[in-house]
């Protein structure tokens, strides 16, 4: 796989590089476009495994 470079310019300073602390639009947009999660959406919008190696389903109790 070949590495690809991304050049990104913003007029403001990134407030945080921690997605769990991102509250501003700039930080959220930059982090969502540069970090991959457990799943990604394919071209049809269907979730596919990304960083996750496998997934499991479990059934919760009724009437909770």
mmCIF file of N, CA and C in Angstrom:
data_model
loop_
_atom_site.group_PDB
_atom_site.id
_atom_site.type_symbol
_atom_site.label_atom_id
_atom_site.label_comp_id
_atom_site.label_asym_id
_atom_site.label_seq_id
_atom_site.Cartn_x
_atom_site.Cartn_y
_atom_site.Cartn_z
ATOM 1 N N UNK A 1 0.845 -1.165 0.000
ATOM 2 C CA UNK A 1 0.000 0.000 0.000
ATOM 3 C C UNK A 1 0.897 1.237 0.000
ATOM 4 N N UNK A 2 0.611 2.155 -0.854
ATOM 5 C CA UNK A 2 1.378 3.398 -0.925
ATOM 6 C C UNK A 2 0.818 4.417 0.052
ATOM 7 N N UNK A 3 1.709 5.127 0.687
ATOM 8 C CA UNK A 3 1.296 6.205 1.594
ATOM 9 C C UNK A 3 0.889 7.415 0.774
ATOM 10 N N UNK A 4 -0.116 8.092 1.231
ATOM 11 C CA UNK A 4 -0.577 9.299 0.557
ATOM 12 C C UNK A 4 -0.487 10.463 1.527
ATOM 13 N N UNK A 5 -0.077 11.589 1.042
ATOM 14 C CA UNK A 5 0.037 12.790 1.870
ATOM 15 C C UNK A 5 -1.226 13.624 1.754
ATOM 16 N N UNK A 6 -1.606 14.217 2.867
ATOM 17 C CA UNK A 6 -2.735 15.134 2.897
ATOM 18 C C UNK A 6 -2.220 16.465 3.433
ATOM 19 N N UNK A 7 -2.419 17.513 2.691
ATOM 20 C CA UNK A 7 -2.062 18.858 3.143
ATOM 21 C C UNK A 7 -3.339 19.580 3.528
ATOM 22 N N UNK A 8 -3.402 20.042 4.763
ATOM 23 C CA UNK A 8 -4.614 20.655 5.290
ATOM 24 C C UNK A 8 -4.243 22.002 5.904
ATOM 25 N N UNK A 9 -4.945 23.037 5.525
ATOM 26 C CA UNK A 9 -4.690 24.371 6.058
ATOM 27 C C UNK A 9 -5.949 24.893 6.736
ATOM 28 N N UNK A 10 -5.783 25.416 7.931
ATOM 29 C CA UNK A 10 -6.883 26.032 8.673
ATOM 30 C C UNK A 10 -6.431 27.399 9.145
ATOM 31 N N UNK A 11 -7.358 28.314 9.253
ATOM 32 C CA UNK A 11 -7.014 29.666 9.697
ATOM 33 C C UNK A 11 -6.977 29.783 11.218
ATOM 34 N N UNK A 12 -7.546 28.825 11.927
ATOM 35 C CA UNK A 12 -7.564 28.842 13.393
ATOM 36 C C UNK A 12 -6.721 27.708 13.949
ATOM 37 N N UNK A 13 -6.408 27.788 15.232
ATOM 38 C CA UNK A 13 -5.635 26.759 15.914
ATOM 39 C C UNK A 13 -6.555 25.624 16.344
ATOM 40 N N UNK A 14 -6.082 24.402 16.189
ATOM 41 C CA UNK A 14 -6.827 23.226 16.626
ATOM 42 C C UNK A 14 -6.873 23.229 18.149
ATOM 43 N N UNK A 15 -8.062 23.218 18.731
ATOM 44 C CA UNK A 15 -8.214 23.309 20.185
ATOM 45 C C UNK A 15 -7.771 22.031 20.890
ATOM 46 N N UNK A 16 -8.003 20.861 20.280
ATOM 47 C CA UNK A 16 -7.633 19.593 20.895
ATOM 48 C C UNK A 16 -7.406 18.542 19.819
ATOM 49 N N UNK A 17 -6.545 17.573 20.135
ATOM 50 C CA UNK A 17 -6.327 16.437 19.246
ATOM 51 C C UNK A 17 -6.964 15.185 19.842
ATOM 52 N N UNK A 18 -7.779 15.366 20.874
ATOM 53 C CA UNK A 18 -8.467 14.267 21.547
ATOM 54 C C UNK A 18 -9.940 14.334 21.164
ATOM 55 N N UNK A 19 -10.394 13.349 20.406
ATOM 56 C CA UNK A 19 -11.775 13.357 19.918
ATOM 57 C C UNK A 19 -12.788 13.390 21.058
ATOM 58 N N UNK A 20 -12.462 12.765 22.191
ATOM 59 C CA UNK A 20 -13.403 12.767 23.316
ATOM 60 C C UNK A 20 -13.531 14.144 23.965
ATOM 61 N N UNK A 21 -12.585 15.048 23.704
ATOM 62 C CA UNK A 21 -12.644 16.405 24.261
ATOM 63 C C UNK A 21 -13.049 17.458 23.235
ATOM 64 N N UNK A 22 -13.256 17.067 22.011
ATOM 65 C CA UNK A 22 -13.569 18.032 20.949
ATOM 66 C C UNK A 22 -14.986 18.566 21.126
ATOM 67 N N UNK A 23 -15.087 19.874 21.278
ATOM 68 C CA UNK A 23 -16.400 20.507 21.407
ATOM 69 C C UNK A 23 -16.619 21.556 20.328
ATOM 70 N N UNK A 24 -15.551 21.947 19.646
ATOM 71 C CA UNK A 24 -15.686 22.961 18.602
ATOM 72 C C UNK A 24 -15.728 22.295 17.229
ATOM 73 N N UNK A 25 -16.326 22.954 16.284
ATOM 74 C CA UNK A 25 -16.509 22.411 14.937
ATOM 75 C C UNK A 25 -15.192 22.113 14.248
ATOM 76 N N UNK A 26 -14.220 23.003 14.364
ATOM 77 C CA UNK A 26 -12.932 22.801 13.700
ATOM 78 C C UNK A 26 -12.253 21.533 14.189
ATOM 79 N N UNK A 27 -12.119 21.365 15.506
ATOM 80 C CA UNK A 27 -11.465 20.172 16.057
ATOM 81 C C UNK A 27 -12.205 18.911 15.635
ATOM 82 N N UNK A 28 -13.524 18.936 15.750
ATOM 83 C CA UNK A 28 -14.318 17.761 15.405
ATOM 84 C C UNK A 28 -14.129 17.388 13.935
ATOM 85 N N UNK A 29 -14.207 18.345 13.040
ATOM 86 C CA UNK A 29 -14.052 18.058 11.611
ATOM 87 C C UNK A 29 -12.662 17.538 11.272
ATOM 88 N N UNK A 30 -11.622 18.150 11.826
ATOM 89 C CA UNK A 30 -10.253 17.697 11.550
ATOM 90 C C UNK A 30 -10.053 16.281 12.069
ATOM 91 N N UNK A 31 -10.477 16.014 13.294
ATOM 92 C CA UNK A 31 -10.278 14.691 13.883
ATOM 93 C C UNK A 31 -11.094 13.618 13.171
ATOM 94 N N UNK A 32 -12.306 13.932 12.780
ATOM 95 C CA UNK A 32 -13.132 12.944 12.076
ATOM 96 C C UNK A 32 -12.568 12.626 10.694
ATOM 97 N N UNK A 33 -11.837 13.552 10.107
ATOM 98 C CA UNK A 33 -11.267 13.328 8.783
ATOM 99 C C UNK A 33 -9.855 12.768 8.817
ATOM 100 N N UNK A 34 -9.247 12.676 9.995
ATOM 101 C CA UNK A 34 -7.873 12.177 10.066
ATOM 102 C C UNK A 34 -7.717 10.947 10.942
ATOM 103 N N UNK A 35 -8.737 10.570 11.697
ATOM 104 C CA UNK A 35 -8.646 9.403 12.563
ATOM 105 C C UNK A 35 -9.727 8.407 12.175
ATOM 106 N N UNK A 36 -9.361 7.148 12.177
ATOM 107 C CA UNK A 36 -10.314 6.113 11.809
ATOM 108 C C UNK A 36 -10.880 5.469 13.067
ATOM 109 N N UNK A 37 -12.154 5.103 13.021
ATOM 110 C CA UNK A 37 -12.807 4.462 14.152
ATOM 111 C C UNK A 37 -12.867 2.954 13.987
ATOM 112 N N UNK A 38 -13.694 2.305 14.797
ATOM 113 C CA UNK A 38 -13.841 0.857 14.720
ATOM 114 C C UNK A 38 -14.544 0.432 13.439
ATOM 115 N N UNK A 39 -15.430 1.291 12.935
ATOM 116 C CA UNK A 39 -16.168 1.014 11.707
ATOM 117 C C UNK A 39 -15.999 2.172 10.741
ATOM 118 N N UNK A 40 -16.240 1.902 9.464
ATOM 119 C CA UNK A 40 -16.306 2.955 8.441
ATOM 120 C C UNK A 40 -17.493 2.630 7.548
ATOM 121 N N UNK A 41 -17.990 3.620 6.862
ATOM 122 C CA UNK A 41 -19.105 3.408 5.941
ATOM 123 C C UNK A 41 -18.561 3.138 4.549
ATOM 124 N N UNK A 42 -19.137 2.139 3.867
ATOM 125 C CA UNK A 42 -18.727 1.864 2.492
ATOM 126 C C UNK A 42 -19.456 2.820 1.548
ATOM 127 N N UNK A 43 -19.280 2.629 0.245
ATOM 128 C CA UNK A 43 -19.868 3.557 -0.731
ATOM 129 C C UNK A 43 -21.390 3.565 -0.702
ATOM 130 N N UNK A 44 -22.010 2.520 -0.130
ATOM 131 C CA UNK A 44 -23.467 2.458 -0.024
ATOM 132 C C UNK A 44 -23.971 2.934 1.333
ATOM 133 N N UNK A 45 -23.051 3.363 2.208
ATOM 134 C CA UNK A 45 -23.442 3.826 3.529
ATOM 135 C C UNK A 45 -23.620 2.711 4.539
ATOM 136 N N UNK A 46 -23.154 1.498 4.218
ATOM 137 C CA UNK A 46 -23.261 0.354 5.116
ATOM 138 C C UNK A 46 -22.015 0.281 5.997
ATOM 139 N N UNK A 47 -22.173 0.133 7.319
ATOM 140 C CA UNK A 47 -21.003 0.037 8.190
ATOM 141 C C UNK A 47 -20.167 -1.210 7.878
ATOM 142 N N UNK A 48 -18.854 -1.013 7.808
ATOM 143 C CA UNK A 48 -17.896 -2.094 7.583
ATOM 144 C C UNK A 48 -16.821 -2.005 8.661
ATOM 145 N N UNK A 49 -16.199 -3.137 8.990
ATOM 146 C CA UNK A 49 -15.127 -3.130 9.978
ATOM 147 C C UNK A 49 -13.975 -2.264 9.490
ATOM 148 N N UNK A 50 -13.411 -1.456 10.363
ATOM 149 C CA UNK A 50 -12.237 -0.639 10.031
ATOM 150 C C UNK A 50 -11.104 -1.088 10.953
ATOM 151 N N UNK A 51 -10.970 -0.484 12.121
ATOM 152 C CA UNK A 51 -9.960 -0.920 13.079
ATOM 153 C C UNK A 51 -10.390 -2.176 13.826
ATOM 154 N N UNK A 52 -11.682 -2.433 13.893
ATOM 155 C CA UNK A 52 -12.180 -3.637 14.560
ATOM 156 C C UNK A 52 -11.819 -4.871 13.742
ATOM 157 N N UNK A 53 -11.442 -5.948 14.435
ATOM 158 C CA UNK A 53 -11.120 -7.199 13.745
ATOM 159 C C UNK A 53 -12.363 -8.061 13.555
ATOM 160 N N UNK A 54 -13.324 -7.947 14.489
ATOM 161 C CA UNK A 54 -14.572 -8.699 14.381
ATOM 162 C C UNK A 54 -15.630 -7.992 15.209
ATOM 163 N N UNK A 55 -16.861 -8.368 15.018
ATOM 164 C CA UNK A 55 -17.940 -7.810 15.829
ATOM 165 C C UNK A 55 -18.810 -8.949 16.331
ATOM 166 N N UNK A 56 -19.491 -8.698 17.434
ATOM 167 C CA UNK A 56 -20.384 -9.689 18.016
ATOM 168 C C UNK A 56 -21.707 -9.017 18.328
ATOM 169 N N UNK A 57 -22.767 -9.793 18.231
ATOM 170 C CA UNK A 57 -24.088 -9.305 18.625
ATOM 171 C C UNK A 57 -24.500 -10.043 19.880
ATOM 172 N N UNK A 58 -25.185 -9.354 20.737
ATOM 173 C CA UNK A 58 -25.742 -10.009 21.906
ATOM 174 C C UNK A 58 -27.147 -9.479 22.113
ATOM 175 N N UNK A 59 -27.964 -10.295 22.730
ATOM 176 C CA UNK A 59 -29.352 -9.944 22.957
ATOM 177 C C UNK A 59 -29.522 -9.529 24.411
ATOM 178 N N UNK A 60 -30.065 -8.343 24.617
ATOM 179 C CA UNK A 60 -30.314 -7.861 25.973
ATOM 180 C C UNK A 60 -31.616 -8.420 26.519
ATOM 181 N N UNK A 61 -31.783 -8.270 27.811
ATOM 182 C CA UNK A 61 -33.021 -8.734 28.439
ATOM 183 C C UNK A 61 -34.193 -7.863 28.005
ATOM 184 N N UNK A 62 -35.353 -8.438 27.961
ATOM 185 C CA UNK A 62 -36.570 -7.721 27.596
ATOM 186 C C UNK A 62 -37.026 -6.833 28.750
ATOM 187 N N UNK A 63 -37.797 -5.806 28.443
ATOM 188 C CA UNK A 63 -38.456 -4.929 29.421
ATOM 189 C C UNK A 63 -37.490 -4.196 30.343
ATOM 190 N N UNK A 64 -36.387 -3.739 29.823
ATOM 191 C CA UNK A 64 -35.473 -2.943 30.659
ATOM 192 C C UNK A 64 -35.675 -1.487 30.410
#
